[in-house]
Short mmCIF file of C-alpha atoms in Angstrom, two decimals:
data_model
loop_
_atom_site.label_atom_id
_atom_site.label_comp_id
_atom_site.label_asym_id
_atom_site.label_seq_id
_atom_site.Cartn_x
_atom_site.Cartn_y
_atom_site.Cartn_z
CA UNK R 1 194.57 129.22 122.44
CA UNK R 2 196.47 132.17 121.45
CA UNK R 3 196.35 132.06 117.42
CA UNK R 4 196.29 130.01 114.23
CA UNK R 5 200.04 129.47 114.55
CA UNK R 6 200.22 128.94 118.50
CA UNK R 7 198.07 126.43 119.93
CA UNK R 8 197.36 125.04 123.26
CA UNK R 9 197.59 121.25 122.50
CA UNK R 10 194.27 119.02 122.57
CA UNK R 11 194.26 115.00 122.38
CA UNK R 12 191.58 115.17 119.49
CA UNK R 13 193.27 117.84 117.38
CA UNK R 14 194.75 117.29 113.77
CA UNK R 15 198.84 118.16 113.90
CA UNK R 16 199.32 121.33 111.53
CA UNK R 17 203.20 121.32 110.03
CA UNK R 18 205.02 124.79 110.96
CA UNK R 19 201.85 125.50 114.16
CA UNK R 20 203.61 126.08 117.61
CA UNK R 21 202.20 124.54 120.35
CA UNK R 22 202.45 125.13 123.98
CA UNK R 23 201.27 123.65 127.58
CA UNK R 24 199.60 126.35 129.62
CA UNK R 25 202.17 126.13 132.26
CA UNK R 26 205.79 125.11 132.80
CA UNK R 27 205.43 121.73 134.45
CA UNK R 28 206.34 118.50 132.93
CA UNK R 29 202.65 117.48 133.35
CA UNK R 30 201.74 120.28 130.88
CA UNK R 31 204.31 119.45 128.14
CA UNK R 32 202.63 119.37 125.15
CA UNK R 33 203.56 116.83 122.85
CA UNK R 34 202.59 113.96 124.93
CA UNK R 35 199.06 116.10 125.34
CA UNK R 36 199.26 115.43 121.30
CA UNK R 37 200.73 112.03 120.96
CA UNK R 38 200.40 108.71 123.11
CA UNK R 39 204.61 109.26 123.88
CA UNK R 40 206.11 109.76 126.97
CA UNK R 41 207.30 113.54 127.81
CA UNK R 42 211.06 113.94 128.05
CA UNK R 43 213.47 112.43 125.67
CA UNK R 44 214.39 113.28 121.99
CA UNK R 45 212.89 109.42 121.46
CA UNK R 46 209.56 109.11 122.64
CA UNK R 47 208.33 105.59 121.07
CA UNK R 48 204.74 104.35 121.46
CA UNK R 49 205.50 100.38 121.70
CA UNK R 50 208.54 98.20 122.53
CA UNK R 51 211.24 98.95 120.49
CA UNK R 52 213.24 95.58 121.24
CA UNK R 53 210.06 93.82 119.84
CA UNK R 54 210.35 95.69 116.56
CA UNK R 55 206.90 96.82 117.69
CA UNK R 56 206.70 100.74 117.23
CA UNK R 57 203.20 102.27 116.37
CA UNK R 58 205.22 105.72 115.80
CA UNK R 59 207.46 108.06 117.42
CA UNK R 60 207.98 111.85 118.61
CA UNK R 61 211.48 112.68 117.49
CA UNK R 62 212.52 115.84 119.40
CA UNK R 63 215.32 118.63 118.75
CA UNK R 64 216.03 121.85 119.87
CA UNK R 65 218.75 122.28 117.07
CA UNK R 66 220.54 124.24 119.73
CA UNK R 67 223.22 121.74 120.94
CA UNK R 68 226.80 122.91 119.58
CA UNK R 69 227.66 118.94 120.18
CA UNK R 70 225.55 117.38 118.02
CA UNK R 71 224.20 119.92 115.27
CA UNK R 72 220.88 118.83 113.99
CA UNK R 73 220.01 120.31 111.28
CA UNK R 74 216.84 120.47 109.28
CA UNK R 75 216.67 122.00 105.06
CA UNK R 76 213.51 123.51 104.69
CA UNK R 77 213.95 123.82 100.57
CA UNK R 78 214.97 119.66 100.64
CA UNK R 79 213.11 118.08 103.43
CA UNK R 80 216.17 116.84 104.65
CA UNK R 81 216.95 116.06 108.62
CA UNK R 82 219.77 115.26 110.53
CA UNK R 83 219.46 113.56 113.55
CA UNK R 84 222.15 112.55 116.15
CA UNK R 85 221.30 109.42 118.02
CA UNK R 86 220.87 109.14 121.85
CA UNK R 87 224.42 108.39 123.28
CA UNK R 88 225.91 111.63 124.01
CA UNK R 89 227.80 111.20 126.96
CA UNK R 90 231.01 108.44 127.65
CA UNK R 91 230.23 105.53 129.57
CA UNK R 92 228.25 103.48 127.47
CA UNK R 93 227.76 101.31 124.09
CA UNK R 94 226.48 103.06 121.33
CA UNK R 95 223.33 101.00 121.53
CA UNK R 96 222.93 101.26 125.21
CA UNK R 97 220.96 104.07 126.12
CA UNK R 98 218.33 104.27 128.35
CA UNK R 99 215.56 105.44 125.62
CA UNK R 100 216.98 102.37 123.38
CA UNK R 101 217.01 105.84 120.72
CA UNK R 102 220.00 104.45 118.58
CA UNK R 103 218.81 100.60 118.75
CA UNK R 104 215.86 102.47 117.23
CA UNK R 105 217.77 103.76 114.43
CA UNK R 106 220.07 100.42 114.39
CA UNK R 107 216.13 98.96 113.29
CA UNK R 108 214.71 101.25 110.51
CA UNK R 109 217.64 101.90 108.51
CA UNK R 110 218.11 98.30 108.60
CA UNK R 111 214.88 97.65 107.48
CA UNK R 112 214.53 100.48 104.57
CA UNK R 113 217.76 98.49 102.76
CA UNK R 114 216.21 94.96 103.15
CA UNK R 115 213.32 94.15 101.48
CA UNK R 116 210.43 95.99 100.41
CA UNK R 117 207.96 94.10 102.58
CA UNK R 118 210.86 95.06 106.27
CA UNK R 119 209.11 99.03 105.09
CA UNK R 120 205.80 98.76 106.35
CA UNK R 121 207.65 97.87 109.89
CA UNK R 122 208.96 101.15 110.48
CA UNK R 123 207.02 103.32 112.83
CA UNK R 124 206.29 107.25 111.23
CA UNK R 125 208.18 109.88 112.94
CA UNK R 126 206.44 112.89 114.23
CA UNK R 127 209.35 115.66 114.41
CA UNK R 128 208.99 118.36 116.33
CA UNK R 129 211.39 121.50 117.62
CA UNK R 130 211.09 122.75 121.25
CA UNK R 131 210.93 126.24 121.20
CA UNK R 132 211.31 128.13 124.70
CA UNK R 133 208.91 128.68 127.04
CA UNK R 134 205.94 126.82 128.47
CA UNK R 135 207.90 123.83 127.18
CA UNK R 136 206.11 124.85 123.06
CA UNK R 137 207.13 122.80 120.64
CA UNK R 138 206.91 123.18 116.83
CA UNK R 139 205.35 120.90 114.98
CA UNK R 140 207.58 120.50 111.36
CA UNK R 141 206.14 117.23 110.17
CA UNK R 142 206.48 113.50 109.71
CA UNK R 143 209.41 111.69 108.90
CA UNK R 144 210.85 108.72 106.89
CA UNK R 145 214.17 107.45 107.39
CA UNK R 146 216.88 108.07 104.55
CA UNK R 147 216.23 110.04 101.49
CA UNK R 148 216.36 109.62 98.15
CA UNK R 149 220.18 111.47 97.44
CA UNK R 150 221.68 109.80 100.29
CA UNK R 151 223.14 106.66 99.55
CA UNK R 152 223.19 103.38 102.16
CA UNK R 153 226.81 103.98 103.53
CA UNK R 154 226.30 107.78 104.38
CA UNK R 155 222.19 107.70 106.19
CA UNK R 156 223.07 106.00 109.28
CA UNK R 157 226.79 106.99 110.64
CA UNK R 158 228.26 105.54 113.77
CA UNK R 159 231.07 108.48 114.35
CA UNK R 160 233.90 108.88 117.42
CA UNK R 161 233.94 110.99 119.32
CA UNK R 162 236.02 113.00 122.04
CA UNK R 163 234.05 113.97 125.38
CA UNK R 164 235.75 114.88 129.06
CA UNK R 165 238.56 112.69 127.64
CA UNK R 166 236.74 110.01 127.07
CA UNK R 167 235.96 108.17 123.48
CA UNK R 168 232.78 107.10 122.49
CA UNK R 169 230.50 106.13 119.65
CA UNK R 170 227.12 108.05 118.88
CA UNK R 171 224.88 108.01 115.45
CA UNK R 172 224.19 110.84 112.80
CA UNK R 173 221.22 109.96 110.58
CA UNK R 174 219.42 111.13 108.04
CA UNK R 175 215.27 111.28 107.49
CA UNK R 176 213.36 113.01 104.96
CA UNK R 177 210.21 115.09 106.33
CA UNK R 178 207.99 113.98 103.76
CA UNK R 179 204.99 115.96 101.87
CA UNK R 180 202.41 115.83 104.83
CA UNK R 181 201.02 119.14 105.75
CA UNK R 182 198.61 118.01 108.01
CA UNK R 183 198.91 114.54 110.31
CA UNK R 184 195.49 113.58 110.83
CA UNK R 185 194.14 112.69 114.52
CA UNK R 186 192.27 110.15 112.37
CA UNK R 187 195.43 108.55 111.29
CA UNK R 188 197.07 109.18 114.27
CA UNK R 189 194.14 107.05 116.21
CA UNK R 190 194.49 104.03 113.91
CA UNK R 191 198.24 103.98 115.01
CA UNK R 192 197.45 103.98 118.45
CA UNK R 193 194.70 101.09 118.16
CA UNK R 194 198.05 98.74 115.78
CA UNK R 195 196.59 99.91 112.64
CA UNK R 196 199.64 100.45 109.75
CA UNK R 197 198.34 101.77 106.29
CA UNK R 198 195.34 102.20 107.43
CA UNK R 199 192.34 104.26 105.42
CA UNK R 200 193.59 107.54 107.34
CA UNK R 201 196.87 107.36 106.38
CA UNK R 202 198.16 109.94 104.26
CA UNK R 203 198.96 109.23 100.54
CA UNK R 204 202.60 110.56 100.51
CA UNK R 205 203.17 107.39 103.34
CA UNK R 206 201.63 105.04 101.59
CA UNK R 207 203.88 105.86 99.04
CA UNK R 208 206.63 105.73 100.64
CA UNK R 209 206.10 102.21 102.41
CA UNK R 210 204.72 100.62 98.99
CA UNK R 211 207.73 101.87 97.01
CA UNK R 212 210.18 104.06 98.95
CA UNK R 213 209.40 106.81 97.13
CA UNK R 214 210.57 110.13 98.98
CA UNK R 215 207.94 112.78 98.29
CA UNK R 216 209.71 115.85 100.61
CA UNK R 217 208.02 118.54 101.83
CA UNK R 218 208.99 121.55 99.27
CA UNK R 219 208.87 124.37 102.07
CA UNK R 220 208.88 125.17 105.77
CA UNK R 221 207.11 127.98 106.27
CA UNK R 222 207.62 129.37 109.85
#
């Protein structure tokens, strides 16, 4: 553990909004976000559960805001994310990816336009930013799909595309990183174990499945 703000990852730690954290080494066994969350390692998806069951305890949702192809962009004054989906390359659907990453987003937006009890269904998302070496990662908070100045036609996109002469089909979406500073590994456990709106969950989530009230963050501070 180097600092406050740069962390070597531990399974029974909280997860801090704007702390870096880091595996000790390079490898892929090291990374640390899967040392953090029960997610796979690689992938801007990483779902805990079966995502063609609608069955999604929560999700790792991974950027390094550094692909000129598919700009993600996050505004730390509104809270607001944008997130391309998973099909970046020709040759396939726009649901057929191997991470199922757009099918994912196909789901939840669905479900945050249908009925109010389709919210408590969707899975939190754990966002994070890779930042350089020893595969760290930044930890910039949890996630709802949509947000409250977006409307239903413009939160979930399906845009063309032009790739190696080839056309193709890939999502932009929109999330809100909601007013969590700190995920507890309380809360995080009760996922895990099946356990929506549990007593660990934060307040702001609650919220937010009960009414679909967005609560943003107000600031990153980095």
């Amino acid at each position: 553990m180097e600092n406050a703000r740069h962390v070597v990852p531990s399974k029974n730690s909280d997860l801090s909004v704007g702390t870096t954290y880091a595996g000790r080494t390079s490898d892929i066994g090291d990374e640390p976000i899967s040392s953090l969350l029960p997610c796979g390692n690689m992938g801007g998806f990483r779902a805990k559960g079966s995502i063609e069951k609608r069955l999604v305890a929560l999700v790792a949702l991974v950027t390094t805001f550094a692909d000129p192809e598919w700009p993600d962009d996050f505004d730390e004054h509104s809270g607001r994310l944008t997130y391309f989906g998973d099909n970046k390359k020709p040759g396939h659907e726009l649901h057929d990816t191997s991470r199922k990453g757009n099918e994912l987003l196909r789901w939840v937006f669905a479900a945050i336009h249908l009925q109010d009890h389709e919210r408590p269904n969707v899975p939190p998302f754990f966002v994070f930013s890779k930042r350089g070496e020893n595969r760290a990662a930044t930890f910039l908070g949890i996630a709802a799909p949509g947000a409250a100045s977006c409307p239903e036609s413009e939160d979930l996109v399906a845009s063309w595309t032009t790739v190696e002469n080839a056309r193709f089909q890939n999502y932009r979406s929109v999330f809100t990183i909601l007013d969590i500073p700190v995920a507890s590994r309380a809360w995080i456990s009760e996922l895990e174990n099946g356990v929506q709106n549990g007593p660990a969950t934060p307040r702001v989530w609650r919220d937010w499945v009960d009414s679909g009230v967005y609560r943003p963050i107000a600031h990153f501070t980095n």
